[in-house]
mmCIF file with all atom_site columns, C-alpha atoms and ligand atoms in Angstrom:
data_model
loop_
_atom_site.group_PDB
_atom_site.id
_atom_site.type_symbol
_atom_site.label_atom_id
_atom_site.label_alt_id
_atom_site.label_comp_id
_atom_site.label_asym_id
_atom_site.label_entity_id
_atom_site.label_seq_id
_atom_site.pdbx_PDB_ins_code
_atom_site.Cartn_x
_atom_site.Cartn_y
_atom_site.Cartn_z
_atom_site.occupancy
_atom_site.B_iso_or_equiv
_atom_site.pdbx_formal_charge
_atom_site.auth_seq_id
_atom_site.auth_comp_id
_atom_site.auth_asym_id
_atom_site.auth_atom_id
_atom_site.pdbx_PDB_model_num
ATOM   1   C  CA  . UNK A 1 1   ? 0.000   0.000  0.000  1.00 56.00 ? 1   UNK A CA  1
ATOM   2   C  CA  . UNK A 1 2   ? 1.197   3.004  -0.706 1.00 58.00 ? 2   UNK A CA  1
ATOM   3   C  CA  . UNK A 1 3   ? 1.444   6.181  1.661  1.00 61.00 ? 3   UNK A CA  1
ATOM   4   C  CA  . UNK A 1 4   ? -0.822  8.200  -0.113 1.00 58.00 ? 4   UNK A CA  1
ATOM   5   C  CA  . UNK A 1 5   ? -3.584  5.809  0.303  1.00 59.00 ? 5   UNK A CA  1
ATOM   6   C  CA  . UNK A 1 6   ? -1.895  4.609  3.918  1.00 61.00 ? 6   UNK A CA  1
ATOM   7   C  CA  . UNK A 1 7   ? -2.649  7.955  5.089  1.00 62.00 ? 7   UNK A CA  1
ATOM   8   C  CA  . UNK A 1 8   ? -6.005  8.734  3.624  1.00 55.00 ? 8   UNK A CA  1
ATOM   9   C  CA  . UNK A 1 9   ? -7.805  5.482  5.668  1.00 54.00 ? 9   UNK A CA  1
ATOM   10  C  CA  . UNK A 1 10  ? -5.890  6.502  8.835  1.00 61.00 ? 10  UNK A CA  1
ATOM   11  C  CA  . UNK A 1 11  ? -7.396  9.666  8.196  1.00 62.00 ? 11  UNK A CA  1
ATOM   12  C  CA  . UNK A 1 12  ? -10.801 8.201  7.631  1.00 52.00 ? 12  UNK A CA  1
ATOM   13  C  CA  . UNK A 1 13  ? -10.353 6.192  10.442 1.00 52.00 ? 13  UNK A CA  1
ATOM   14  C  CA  . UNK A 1 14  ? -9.889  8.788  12.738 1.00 51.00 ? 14  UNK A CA  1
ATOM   15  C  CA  . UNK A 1 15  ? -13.124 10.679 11.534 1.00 48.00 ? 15  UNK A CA  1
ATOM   16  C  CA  . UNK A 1 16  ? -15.068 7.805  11.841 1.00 48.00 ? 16  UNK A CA  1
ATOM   17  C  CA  . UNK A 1 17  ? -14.110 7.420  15.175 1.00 50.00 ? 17  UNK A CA  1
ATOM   18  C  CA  . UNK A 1 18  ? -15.283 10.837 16.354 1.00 45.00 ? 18  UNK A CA  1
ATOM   19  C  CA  . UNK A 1 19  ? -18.233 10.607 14.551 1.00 45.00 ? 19  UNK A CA  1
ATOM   20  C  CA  . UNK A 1 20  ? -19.306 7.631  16.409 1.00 46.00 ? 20  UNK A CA  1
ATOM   21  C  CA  . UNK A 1 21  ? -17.830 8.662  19.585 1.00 45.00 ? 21  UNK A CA  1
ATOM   22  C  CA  . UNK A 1 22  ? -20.562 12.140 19.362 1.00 44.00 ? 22  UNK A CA  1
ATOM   23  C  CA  . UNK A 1 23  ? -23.349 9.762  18.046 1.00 44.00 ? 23  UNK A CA  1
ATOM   24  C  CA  . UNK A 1 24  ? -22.906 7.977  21.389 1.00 44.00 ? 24  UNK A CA  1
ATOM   25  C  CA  . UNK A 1 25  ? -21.748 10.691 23.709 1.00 46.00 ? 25  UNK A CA  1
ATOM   26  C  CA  . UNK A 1 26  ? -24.721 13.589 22.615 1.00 45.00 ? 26  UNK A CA  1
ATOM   27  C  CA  . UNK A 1 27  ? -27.321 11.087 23.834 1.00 46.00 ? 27  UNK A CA  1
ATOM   28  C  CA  . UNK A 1 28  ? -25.952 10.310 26.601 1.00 48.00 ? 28  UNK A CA  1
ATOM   29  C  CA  . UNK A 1 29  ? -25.125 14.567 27.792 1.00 46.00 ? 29  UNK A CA  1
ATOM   30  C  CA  . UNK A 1 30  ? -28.430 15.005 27.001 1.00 45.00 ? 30  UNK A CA  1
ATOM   31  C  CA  . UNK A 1 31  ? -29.782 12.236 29.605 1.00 49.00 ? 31  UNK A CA  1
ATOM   32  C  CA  . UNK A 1 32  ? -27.998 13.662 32.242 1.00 54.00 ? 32  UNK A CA  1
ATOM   33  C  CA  . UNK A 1 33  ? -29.380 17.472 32.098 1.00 54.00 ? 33  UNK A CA  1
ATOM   34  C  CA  . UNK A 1 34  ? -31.272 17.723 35.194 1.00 59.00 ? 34  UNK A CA  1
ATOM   35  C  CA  . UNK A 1 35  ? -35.160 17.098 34.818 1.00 64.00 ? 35  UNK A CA  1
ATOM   36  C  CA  . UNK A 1 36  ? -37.506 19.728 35.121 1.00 58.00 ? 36  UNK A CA  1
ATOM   37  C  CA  . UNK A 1 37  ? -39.423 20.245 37.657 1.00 58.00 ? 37  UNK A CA  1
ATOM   38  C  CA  . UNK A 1 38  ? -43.418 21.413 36.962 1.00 52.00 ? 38  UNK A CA  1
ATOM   39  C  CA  . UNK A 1 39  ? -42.809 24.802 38.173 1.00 53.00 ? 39  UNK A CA  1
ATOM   40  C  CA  . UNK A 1 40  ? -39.531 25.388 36.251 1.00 58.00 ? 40  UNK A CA  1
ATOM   41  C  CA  . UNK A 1 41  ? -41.373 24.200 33.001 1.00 56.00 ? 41  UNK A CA  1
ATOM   42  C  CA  . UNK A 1 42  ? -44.409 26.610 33.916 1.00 53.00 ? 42  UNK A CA  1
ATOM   43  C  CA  . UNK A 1 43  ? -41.509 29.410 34.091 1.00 57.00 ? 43  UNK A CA  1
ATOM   44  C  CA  . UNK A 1 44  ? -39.829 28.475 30.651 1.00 60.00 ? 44  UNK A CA  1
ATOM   45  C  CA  . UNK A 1 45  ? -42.796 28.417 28.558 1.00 61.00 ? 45  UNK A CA  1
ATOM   46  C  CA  . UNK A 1 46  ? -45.262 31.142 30.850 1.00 73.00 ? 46  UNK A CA  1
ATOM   47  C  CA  . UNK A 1 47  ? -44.726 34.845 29.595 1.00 81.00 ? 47  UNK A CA  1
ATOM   48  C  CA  . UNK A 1 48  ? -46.832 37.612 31.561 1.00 90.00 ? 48  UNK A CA  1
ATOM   49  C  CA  . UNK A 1 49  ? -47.965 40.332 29.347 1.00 93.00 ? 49  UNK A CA  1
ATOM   50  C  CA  . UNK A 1 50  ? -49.135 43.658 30.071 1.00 95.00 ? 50  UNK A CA  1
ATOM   51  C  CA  . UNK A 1 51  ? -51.583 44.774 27.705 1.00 97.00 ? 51  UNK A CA  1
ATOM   52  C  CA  . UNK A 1 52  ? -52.493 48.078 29.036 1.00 97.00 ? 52  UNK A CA  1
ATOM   53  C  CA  . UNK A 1 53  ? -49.888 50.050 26.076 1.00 97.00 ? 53  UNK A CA  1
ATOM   54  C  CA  . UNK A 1 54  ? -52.392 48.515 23.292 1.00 97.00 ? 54  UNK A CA  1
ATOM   55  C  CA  . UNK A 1 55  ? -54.563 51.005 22.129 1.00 95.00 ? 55  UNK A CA  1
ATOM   56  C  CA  . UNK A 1 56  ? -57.992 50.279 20.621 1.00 94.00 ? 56  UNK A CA  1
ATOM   57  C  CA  . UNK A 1 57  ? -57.372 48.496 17.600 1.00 93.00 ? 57  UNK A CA  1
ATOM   58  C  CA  . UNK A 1 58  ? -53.236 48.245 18.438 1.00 95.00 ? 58  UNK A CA  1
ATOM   59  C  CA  . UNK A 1 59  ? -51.296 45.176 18.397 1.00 96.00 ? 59  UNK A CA  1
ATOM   60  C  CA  . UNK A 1 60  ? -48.487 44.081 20.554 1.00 96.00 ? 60  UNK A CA  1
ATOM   61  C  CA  . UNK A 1 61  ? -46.105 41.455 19.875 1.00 94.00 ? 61  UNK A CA  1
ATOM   62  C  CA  . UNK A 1 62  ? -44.708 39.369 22.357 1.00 91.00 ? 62  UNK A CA  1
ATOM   63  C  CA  . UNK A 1 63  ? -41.679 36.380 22.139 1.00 86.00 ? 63  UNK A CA  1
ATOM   64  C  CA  . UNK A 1 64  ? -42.988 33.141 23.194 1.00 81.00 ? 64  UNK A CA  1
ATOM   65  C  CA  . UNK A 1 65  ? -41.005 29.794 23.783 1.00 75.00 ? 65  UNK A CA  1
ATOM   66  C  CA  . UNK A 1 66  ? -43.763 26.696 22.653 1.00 64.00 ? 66  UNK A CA  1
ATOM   67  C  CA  . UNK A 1 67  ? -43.707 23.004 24.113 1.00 59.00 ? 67  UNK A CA  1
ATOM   68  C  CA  . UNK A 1 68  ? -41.133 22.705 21.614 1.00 58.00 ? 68  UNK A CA  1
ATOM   69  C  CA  . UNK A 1 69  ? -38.377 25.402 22.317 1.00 56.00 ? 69  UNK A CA  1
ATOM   70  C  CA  . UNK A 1 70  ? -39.540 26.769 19.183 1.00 62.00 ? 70  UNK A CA  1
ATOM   71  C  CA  . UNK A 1 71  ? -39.486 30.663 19.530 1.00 65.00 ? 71  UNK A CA  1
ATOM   72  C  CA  . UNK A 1 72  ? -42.290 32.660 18.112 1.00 83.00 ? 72  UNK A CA  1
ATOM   73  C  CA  . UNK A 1 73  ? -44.319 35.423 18.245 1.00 92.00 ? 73  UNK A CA  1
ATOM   74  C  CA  . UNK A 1 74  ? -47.768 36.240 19.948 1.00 94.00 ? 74  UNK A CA  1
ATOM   75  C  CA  . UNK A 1 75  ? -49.943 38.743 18.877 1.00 96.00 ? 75  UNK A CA  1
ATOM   76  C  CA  . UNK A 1 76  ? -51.941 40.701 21.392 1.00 97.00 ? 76  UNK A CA  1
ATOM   77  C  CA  . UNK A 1 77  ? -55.002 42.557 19.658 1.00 97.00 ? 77  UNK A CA  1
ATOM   78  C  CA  . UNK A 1 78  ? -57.300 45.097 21.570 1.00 96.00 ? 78  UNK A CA  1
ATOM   79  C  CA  . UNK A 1 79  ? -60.349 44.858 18.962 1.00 95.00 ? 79  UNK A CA  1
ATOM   80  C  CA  . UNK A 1 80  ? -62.820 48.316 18.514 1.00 92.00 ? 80  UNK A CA  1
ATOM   81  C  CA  . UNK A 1 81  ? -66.597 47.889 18.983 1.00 92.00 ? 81  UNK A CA  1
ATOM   82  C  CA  . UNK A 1 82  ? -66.740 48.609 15.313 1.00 87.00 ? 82  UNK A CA  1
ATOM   83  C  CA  . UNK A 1 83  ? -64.302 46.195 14.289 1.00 88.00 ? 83  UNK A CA  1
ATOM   84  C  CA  . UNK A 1 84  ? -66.026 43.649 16.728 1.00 91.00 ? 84  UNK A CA  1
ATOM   85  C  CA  . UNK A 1 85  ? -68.934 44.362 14.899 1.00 88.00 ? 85  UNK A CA  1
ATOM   86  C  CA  . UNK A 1 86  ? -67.977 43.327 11.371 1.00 85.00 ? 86  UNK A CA  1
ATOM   87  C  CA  . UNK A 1 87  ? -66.807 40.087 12.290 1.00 89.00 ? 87  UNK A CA  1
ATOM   88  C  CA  . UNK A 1 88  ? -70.240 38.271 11.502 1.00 87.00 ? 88  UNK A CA  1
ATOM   89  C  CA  . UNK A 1 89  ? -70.318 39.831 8.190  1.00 86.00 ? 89  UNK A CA  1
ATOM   90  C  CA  . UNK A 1 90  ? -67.040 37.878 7.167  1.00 88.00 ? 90  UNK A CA  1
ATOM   91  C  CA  . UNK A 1 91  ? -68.414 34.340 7.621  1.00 91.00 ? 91  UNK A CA  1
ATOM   92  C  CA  . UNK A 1 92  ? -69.034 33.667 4.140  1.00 90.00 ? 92  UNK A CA  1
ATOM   93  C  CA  . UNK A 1 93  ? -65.862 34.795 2.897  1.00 89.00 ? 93  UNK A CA  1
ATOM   94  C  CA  . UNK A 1 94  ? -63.974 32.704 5.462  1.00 93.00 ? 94  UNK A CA  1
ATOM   95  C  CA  . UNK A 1 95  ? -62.495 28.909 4.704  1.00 96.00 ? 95  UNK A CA  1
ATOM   96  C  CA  . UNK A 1 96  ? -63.050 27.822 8.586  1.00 97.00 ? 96  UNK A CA  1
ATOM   97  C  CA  . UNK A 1 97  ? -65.734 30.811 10.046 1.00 96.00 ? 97  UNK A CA  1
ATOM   98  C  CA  . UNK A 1 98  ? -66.279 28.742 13.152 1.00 96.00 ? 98  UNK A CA  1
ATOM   99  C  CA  . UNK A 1 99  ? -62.780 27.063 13.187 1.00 96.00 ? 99  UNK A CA  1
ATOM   100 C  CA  . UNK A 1 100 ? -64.030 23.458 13.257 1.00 95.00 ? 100 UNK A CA  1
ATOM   101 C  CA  . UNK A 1 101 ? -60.499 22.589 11.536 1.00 95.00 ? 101 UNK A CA  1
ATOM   102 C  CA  . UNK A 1 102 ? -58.546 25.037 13.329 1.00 95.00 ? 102 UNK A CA  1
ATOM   103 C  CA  . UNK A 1 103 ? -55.851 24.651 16.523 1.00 93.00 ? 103 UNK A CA  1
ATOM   104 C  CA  . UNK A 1 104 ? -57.318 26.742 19.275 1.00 95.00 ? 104 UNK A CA  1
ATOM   105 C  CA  . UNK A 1 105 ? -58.150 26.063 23.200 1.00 94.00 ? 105 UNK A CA  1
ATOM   106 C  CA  . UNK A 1 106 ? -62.092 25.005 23.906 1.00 94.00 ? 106 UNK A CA  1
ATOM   107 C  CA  . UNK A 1 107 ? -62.541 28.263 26.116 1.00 94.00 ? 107 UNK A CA  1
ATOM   108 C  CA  . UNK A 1 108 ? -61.986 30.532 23.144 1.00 96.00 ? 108 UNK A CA  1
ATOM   109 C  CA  . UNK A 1 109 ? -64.073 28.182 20.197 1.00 92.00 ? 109 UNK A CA  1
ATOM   110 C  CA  . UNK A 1 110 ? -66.129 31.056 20.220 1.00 94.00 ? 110 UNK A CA  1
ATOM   111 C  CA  . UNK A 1 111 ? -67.347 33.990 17.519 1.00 92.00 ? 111 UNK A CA  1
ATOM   112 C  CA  . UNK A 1 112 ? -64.582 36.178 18.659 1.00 96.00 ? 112 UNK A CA  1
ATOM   113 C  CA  . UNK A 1 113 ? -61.848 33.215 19.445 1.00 97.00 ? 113 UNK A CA  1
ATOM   114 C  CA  . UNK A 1 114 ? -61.046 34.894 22.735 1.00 97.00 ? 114 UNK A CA  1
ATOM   115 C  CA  . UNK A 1 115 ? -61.556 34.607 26.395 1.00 96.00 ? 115 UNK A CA  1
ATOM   116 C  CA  . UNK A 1 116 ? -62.390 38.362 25.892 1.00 96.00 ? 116 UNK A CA  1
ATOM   117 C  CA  . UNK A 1 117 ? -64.049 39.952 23.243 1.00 96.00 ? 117 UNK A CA  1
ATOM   118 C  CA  . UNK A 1 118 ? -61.672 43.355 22.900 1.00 97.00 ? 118 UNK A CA  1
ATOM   119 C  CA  . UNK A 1 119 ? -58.644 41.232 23.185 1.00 98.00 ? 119 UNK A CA  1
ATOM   120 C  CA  . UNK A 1 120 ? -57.380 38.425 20.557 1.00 98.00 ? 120 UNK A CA  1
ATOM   121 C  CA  . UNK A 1 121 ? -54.431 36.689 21.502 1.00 97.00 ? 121 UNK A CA  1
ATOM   122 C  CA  . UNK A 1 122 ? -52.902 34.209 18.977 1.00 96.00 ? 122 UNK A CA  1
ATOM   123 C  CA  . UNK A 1 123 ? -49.503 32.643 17.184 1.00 94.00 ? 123 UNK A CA  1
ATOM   124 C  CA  . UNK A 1 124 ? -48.214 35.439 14.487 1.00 95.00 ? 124 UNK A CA  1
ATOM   125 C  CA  . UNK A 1 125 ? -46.898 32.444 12.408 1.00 94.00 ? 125 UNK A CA  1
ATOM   126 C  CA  . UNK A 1 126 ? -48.902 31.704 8.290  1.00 96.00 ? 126 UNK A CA  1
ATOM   127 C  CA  . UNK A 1 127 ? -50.775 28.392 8.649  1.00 96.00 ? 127 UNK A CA  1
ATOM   128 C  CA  . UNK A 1 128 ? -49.515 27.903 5.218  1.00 97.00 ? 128 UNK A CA  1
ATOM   129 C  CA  . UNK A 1 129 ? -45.530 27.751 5.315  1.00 95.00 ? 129 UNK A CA  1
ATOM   130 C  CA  . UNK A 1 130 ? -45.178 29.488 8.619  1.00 94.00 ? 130 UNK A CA  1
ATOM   131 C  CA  . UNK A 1 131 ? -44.257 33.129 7.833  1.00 95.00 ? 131 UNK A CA  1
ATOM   132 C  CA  . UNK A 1 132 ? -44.622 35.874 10.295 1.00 95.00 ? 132 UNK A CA  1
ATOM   133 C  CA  . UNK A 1 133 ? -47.330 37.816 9.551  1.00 96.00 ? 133 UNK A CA  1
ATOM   134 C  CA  . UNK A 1 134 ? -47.978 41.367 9.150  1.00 95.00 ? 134 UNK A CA  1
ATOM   135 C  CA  . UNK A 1 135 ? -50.417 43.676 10.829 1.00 95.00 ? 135 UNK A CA  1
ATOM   136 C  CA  . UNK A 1 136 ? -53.062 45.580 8.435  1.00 89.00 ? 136 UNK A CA  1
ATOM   137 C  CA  . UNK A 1 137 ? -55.369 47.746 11.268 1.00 78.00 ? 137 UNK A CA  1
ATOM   138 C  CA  . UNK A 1 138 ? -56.615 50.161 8.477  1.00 68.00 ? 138 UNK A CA  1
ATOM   139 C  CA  . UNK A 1 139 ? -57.795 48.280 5.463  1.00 59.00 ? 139 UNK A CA  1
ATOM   140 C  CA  . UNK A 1 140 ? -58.119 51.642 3.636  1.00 54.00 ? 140 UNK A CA  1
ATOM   141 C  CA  . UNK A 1 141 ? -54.743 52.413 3.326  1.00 49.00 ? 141 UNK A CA  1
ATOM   142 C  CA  . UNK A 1 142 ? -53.512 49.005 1.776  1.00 57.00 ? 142 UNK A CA  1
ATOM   143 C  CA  . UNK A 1 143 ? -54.412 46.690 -0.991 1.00 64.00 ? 143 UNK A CA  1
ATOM   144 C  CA  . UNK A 1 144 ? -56.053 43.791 -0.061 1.00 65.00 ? 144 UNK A CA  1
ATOM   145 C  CA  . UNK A 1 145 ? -58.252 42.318 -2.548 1.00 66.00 ? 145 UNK A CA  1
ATOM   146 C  CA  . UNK A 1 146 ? -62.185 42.826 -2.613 1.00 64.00 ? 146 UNK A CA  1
ATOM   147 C  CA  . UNK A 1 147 ? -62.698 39.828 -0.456 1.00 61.00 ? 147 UNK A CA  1
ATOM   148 C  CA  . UNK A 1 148 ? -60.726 41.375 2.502  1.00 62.00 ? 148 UNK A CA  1
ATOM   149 C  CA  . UNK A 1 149 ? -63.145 44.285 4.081  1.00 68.00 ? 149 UNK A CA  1
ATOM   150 C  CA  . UNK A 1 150 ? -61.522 43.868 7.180  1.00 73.00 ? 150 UNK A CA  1
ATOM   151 C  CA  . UNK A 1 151 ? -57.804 45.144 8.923  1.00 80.00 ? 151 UNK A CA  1
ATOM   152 C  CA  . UNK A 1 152 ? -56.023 41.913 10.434 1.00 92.00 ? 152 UNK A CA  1
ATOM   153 C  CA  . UNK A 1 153 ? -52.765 39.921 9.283  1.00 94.00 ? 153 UNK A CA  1
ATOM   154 C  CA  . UNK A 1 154 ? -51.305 39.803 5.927  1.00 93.00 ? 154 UNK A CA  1
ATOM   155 C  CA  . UNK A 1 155 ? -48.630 37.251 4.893  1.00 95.00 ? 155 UNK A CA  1
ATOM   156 C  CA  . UNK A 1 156 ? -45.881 38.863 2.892  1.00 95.00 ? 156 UNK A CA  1
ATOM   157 C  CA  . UNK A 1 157 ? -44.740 34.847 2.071  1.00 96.00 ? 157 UNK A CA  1
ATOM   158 C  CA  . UNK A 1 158 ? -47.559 33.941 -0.638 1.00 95.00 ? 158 UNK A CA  1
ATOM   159 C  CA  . UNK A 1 159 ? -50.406 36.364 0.611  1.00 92.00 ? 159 UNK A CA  1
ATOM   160 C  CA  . UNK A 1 160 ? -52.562 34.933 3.122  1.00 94.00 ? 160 UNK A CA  1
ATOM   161 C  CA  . UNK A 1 161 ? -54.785 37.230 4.786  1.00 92.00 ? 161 UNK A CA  1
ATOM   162 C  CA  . UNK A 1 162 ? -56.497 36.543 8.291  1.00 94.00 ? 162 UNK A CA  1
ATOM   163 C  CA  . UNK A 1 163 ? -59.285 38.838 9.902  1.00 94.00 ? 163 UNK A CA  1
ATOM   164 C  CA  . UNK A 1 164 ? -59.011 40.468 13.023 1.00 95.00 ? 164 UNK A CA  1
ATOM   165 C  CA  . UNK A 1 165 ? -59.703 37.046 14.980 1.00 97.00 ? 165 UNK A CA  1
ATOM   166 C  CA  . UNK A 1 166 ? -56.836 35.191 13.067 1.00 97.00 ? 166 UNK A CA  1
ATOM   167 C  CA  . UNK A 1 167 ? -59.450 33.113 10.713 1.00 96.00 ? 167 UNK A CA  1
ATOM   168 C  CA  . UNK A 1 168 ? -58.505 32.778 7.018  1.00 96.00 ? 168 UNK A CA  1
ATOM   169 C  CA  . UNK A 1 169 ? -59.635 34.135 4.442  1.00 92.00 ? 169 UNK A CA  1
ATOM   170 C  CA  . UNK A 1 170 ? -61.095 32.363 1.489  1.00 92.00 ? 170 UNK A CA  1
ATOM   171 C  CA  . UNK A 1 171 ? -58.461 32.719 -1.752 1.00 91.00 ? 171 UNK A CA  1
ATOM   172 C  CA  . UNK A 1 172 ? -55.397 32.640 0.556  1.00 94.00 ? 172 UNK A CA  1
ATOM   173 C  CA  . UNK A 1 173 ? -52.662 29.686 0.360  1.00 96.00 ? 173 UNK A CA  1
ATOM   174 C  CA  . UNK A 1 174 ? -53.292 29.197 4.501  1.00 96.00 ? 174 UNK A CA  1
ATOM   175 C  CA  . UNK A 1 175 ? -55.873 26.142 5.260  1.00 93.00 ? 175 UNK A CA  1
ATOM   176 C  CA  . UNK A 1 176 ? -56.561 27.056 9.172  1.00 97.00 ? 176 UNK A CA  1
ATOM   177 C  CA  . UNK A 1 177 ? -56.917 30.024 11.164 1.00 97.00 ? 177 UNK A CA  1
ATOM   178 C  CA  . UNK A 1 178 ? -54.380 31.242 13.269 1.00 97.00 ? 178 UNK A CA  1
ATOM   179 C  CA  . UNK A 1 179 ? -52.878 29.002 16.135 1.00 94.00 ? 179 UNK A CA  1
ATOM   180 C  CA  . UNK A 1 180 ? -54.545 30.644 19.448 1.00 94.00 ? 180 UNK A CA  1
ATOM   181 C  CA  . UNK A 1 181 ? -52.168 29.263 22.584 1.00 91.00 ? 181 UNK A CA  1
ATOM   182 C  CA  . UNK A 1 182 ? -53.216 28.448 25.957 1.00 91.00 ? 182 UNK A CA  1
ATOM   183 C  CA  . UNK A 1 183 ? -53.258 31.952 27.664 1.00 93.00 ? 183 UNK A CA  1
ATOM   184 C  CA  . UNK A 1 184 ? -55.936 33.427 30.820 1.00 94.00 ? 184 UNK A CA  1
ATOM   185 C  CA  . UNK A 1 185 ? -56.290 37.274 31.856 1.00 95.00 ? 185 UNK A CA  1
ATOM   186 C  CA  . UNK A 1 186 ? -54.217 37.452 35.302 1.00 94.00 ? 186 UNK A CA  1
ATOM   187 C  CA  . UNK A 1 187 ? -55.875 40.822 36.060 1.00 95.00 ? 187 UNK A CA  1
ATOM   188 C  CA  . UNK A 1 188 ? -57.794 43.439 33.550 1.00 96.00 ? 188 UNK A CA  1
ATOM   189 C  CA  . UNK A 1 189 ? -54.489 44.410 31.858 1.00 97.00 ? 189 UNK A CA  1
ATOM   190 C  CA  . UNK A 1 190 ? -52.144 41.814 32.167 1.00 95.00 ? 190 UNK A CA  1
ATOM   191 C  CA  . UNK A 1 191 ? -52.298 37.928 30.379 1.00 95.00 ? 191 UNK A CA  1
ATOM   192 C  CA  . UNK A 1 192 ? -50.357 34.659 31.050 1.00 93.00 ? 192 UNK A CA  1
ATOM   193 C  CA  . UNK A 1 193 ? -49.359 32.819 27.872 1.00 91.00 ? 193 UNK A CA  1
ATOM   194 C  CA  . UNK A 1 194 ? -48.551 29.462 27.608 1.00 86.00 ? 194 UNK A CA  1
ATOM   195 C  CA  . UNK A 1 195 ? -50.921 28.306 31.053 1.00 87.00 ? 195 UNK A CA  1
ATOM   196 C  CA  . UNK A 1 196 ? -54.870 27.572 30.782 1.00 90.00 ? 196 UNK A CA  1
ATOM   197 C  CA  . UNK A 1 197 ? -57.260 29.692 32.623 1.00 89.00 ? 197 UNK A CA  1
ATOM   198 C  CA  . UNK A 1 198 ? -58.637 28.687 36.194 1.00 84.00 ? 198 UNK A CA  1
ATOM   199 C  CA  . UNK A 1 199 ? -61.710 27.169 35.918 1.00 75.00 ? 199 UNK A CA  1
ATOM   200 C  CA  . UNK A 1 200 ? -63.791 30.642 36.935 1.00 56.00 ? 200 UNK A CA  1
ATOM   201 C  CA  . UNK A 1 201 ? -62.393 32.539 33.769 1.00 60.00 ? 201 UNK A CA  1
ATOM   202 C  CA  . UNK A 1 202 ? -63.074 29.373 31.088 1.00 57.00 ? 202 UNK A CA  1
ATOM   203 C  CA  . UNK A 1 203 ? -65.053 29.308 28.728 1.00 53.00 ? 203 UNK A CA  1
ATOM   204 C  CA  . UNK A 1 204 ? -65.836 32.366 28.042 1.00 48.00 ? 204 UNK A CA  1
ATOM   205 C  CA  . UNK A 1 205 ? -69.504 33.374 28.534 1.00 41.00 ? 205 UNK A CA  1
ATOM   206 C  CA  . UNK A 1 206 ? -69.191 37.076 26.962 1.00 42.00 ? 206 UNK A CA  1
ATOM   207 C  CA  . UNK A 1 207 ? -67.701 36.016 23.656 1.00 40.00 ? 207 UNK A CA  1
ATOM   208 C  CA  . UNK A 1 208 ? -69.673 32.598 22.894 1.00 40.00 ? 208 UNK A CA  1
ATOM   209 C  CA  . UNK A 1 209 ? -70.798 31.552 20.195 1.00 36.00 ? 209 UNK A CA  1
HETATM 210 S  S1  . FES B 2 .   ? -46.359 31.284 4.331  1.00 93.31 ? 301 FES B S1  1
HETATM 211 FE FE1 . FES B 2 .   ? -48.003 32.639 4.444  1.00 93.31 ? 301 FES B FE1 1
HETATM 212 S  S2  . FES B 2 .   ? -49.000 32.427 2.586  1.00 93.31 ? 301 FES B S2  1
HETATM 213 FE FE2 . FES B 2 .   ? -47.349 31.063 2.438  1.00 93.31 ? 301 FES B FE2 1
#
């Protein structure tokens, strides 16, 4: 054998060896992180958000860690009478009005999709490819299509559009309505995401259906 080729399956060899050697040793780091205790995963994946800075018919956008370390966004809605009252016009331009196929919590399957009617809380993240969507409040000044008489979420991805209570549109790439977490109101102004509500705040009765 010559050295040339001596030297390449030492080399390859070698590489194997470490490759194995992580294979086996990853695994086995992993097993020994500590385990989590109930509380400490309550802490991870619990954000408290204070709502009071959202004017009527604001946003706010808040980080969230899911069950799966993912990190994402929340949006935090306070809706207007006015645009409350529109919502029942949309149903038959909607693909899921009453969000039979849609990923929500039982205490907000409700006309709004919220534990309170001003406020809609759900995942900023397309049900179509998973963009980040953007926030429309004043239909007027943009260019949705005719379809679209209400402000709410516009994908800049492949252009799905969602309403003010994150359901889709009819025409957009999206199948579902937005992704509404586990979340309960703490006081008036301030929301835990990521933990159901107590039993005394769920299901809504203002906002049912
Ligand atoms: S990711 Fe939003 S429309 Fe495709």
């Amino acid at each position: 054998m010559d050295d040339a080729k001596r030297k390449f399956l030492k080399q390859t060899a070698i590489a194997m060896t470490v490759a194995g050697g992580a294979v086996v040793t990853i695994p086995f780091i992993s097993s020994m992180r500590p385990v989590q205790t109930e509380q400490e995963y309550l802490d991870e994946h619990n954000a408290l958000v204070d709502i009071s800075d959202i004017p009527p018919g604001g946003m706010k956008e808040v980080p969230w860690t899911n069950e799966w370390h993912l990190i994402g966004f929340i949006a935090i809605v306070r809706r207007t009478e006015q645009e409350l009252s529109y919502l029942d016009q949309l149903l038959p331009d909607l693909k899921d009005p009453y969000s039979k196929e849609s990923e929500q919590p039982p205490y907000v399957q409700n006309a709004y999709r919220s534990l309170r009617k001003d406020i809609f809380v759900g995942v900023n993240r397309c049900t179509h490819l998973g963009c980040k969507l953007l926030f429309k409040p004043h239909l007027e000044k943009h260019d949705w299509p005719d379809y679209a008489r209400l402000a709410g979420f516009d994908c800049p991805c492949h252009g799905s559009l969602f309403d003010l209570a994150g359901r889709v549109y009819k025409g957009s790439p999206g199948r579902t309505n937005l992704t509404i977490p586990p979340h309960h109101f703490v006081a008036d102004n301030l929301i835990r995401i990521g933990a159901h509500p107590p039993a005394a705040q769920s299901p809504s009765s203002e906002g049912k259906a």
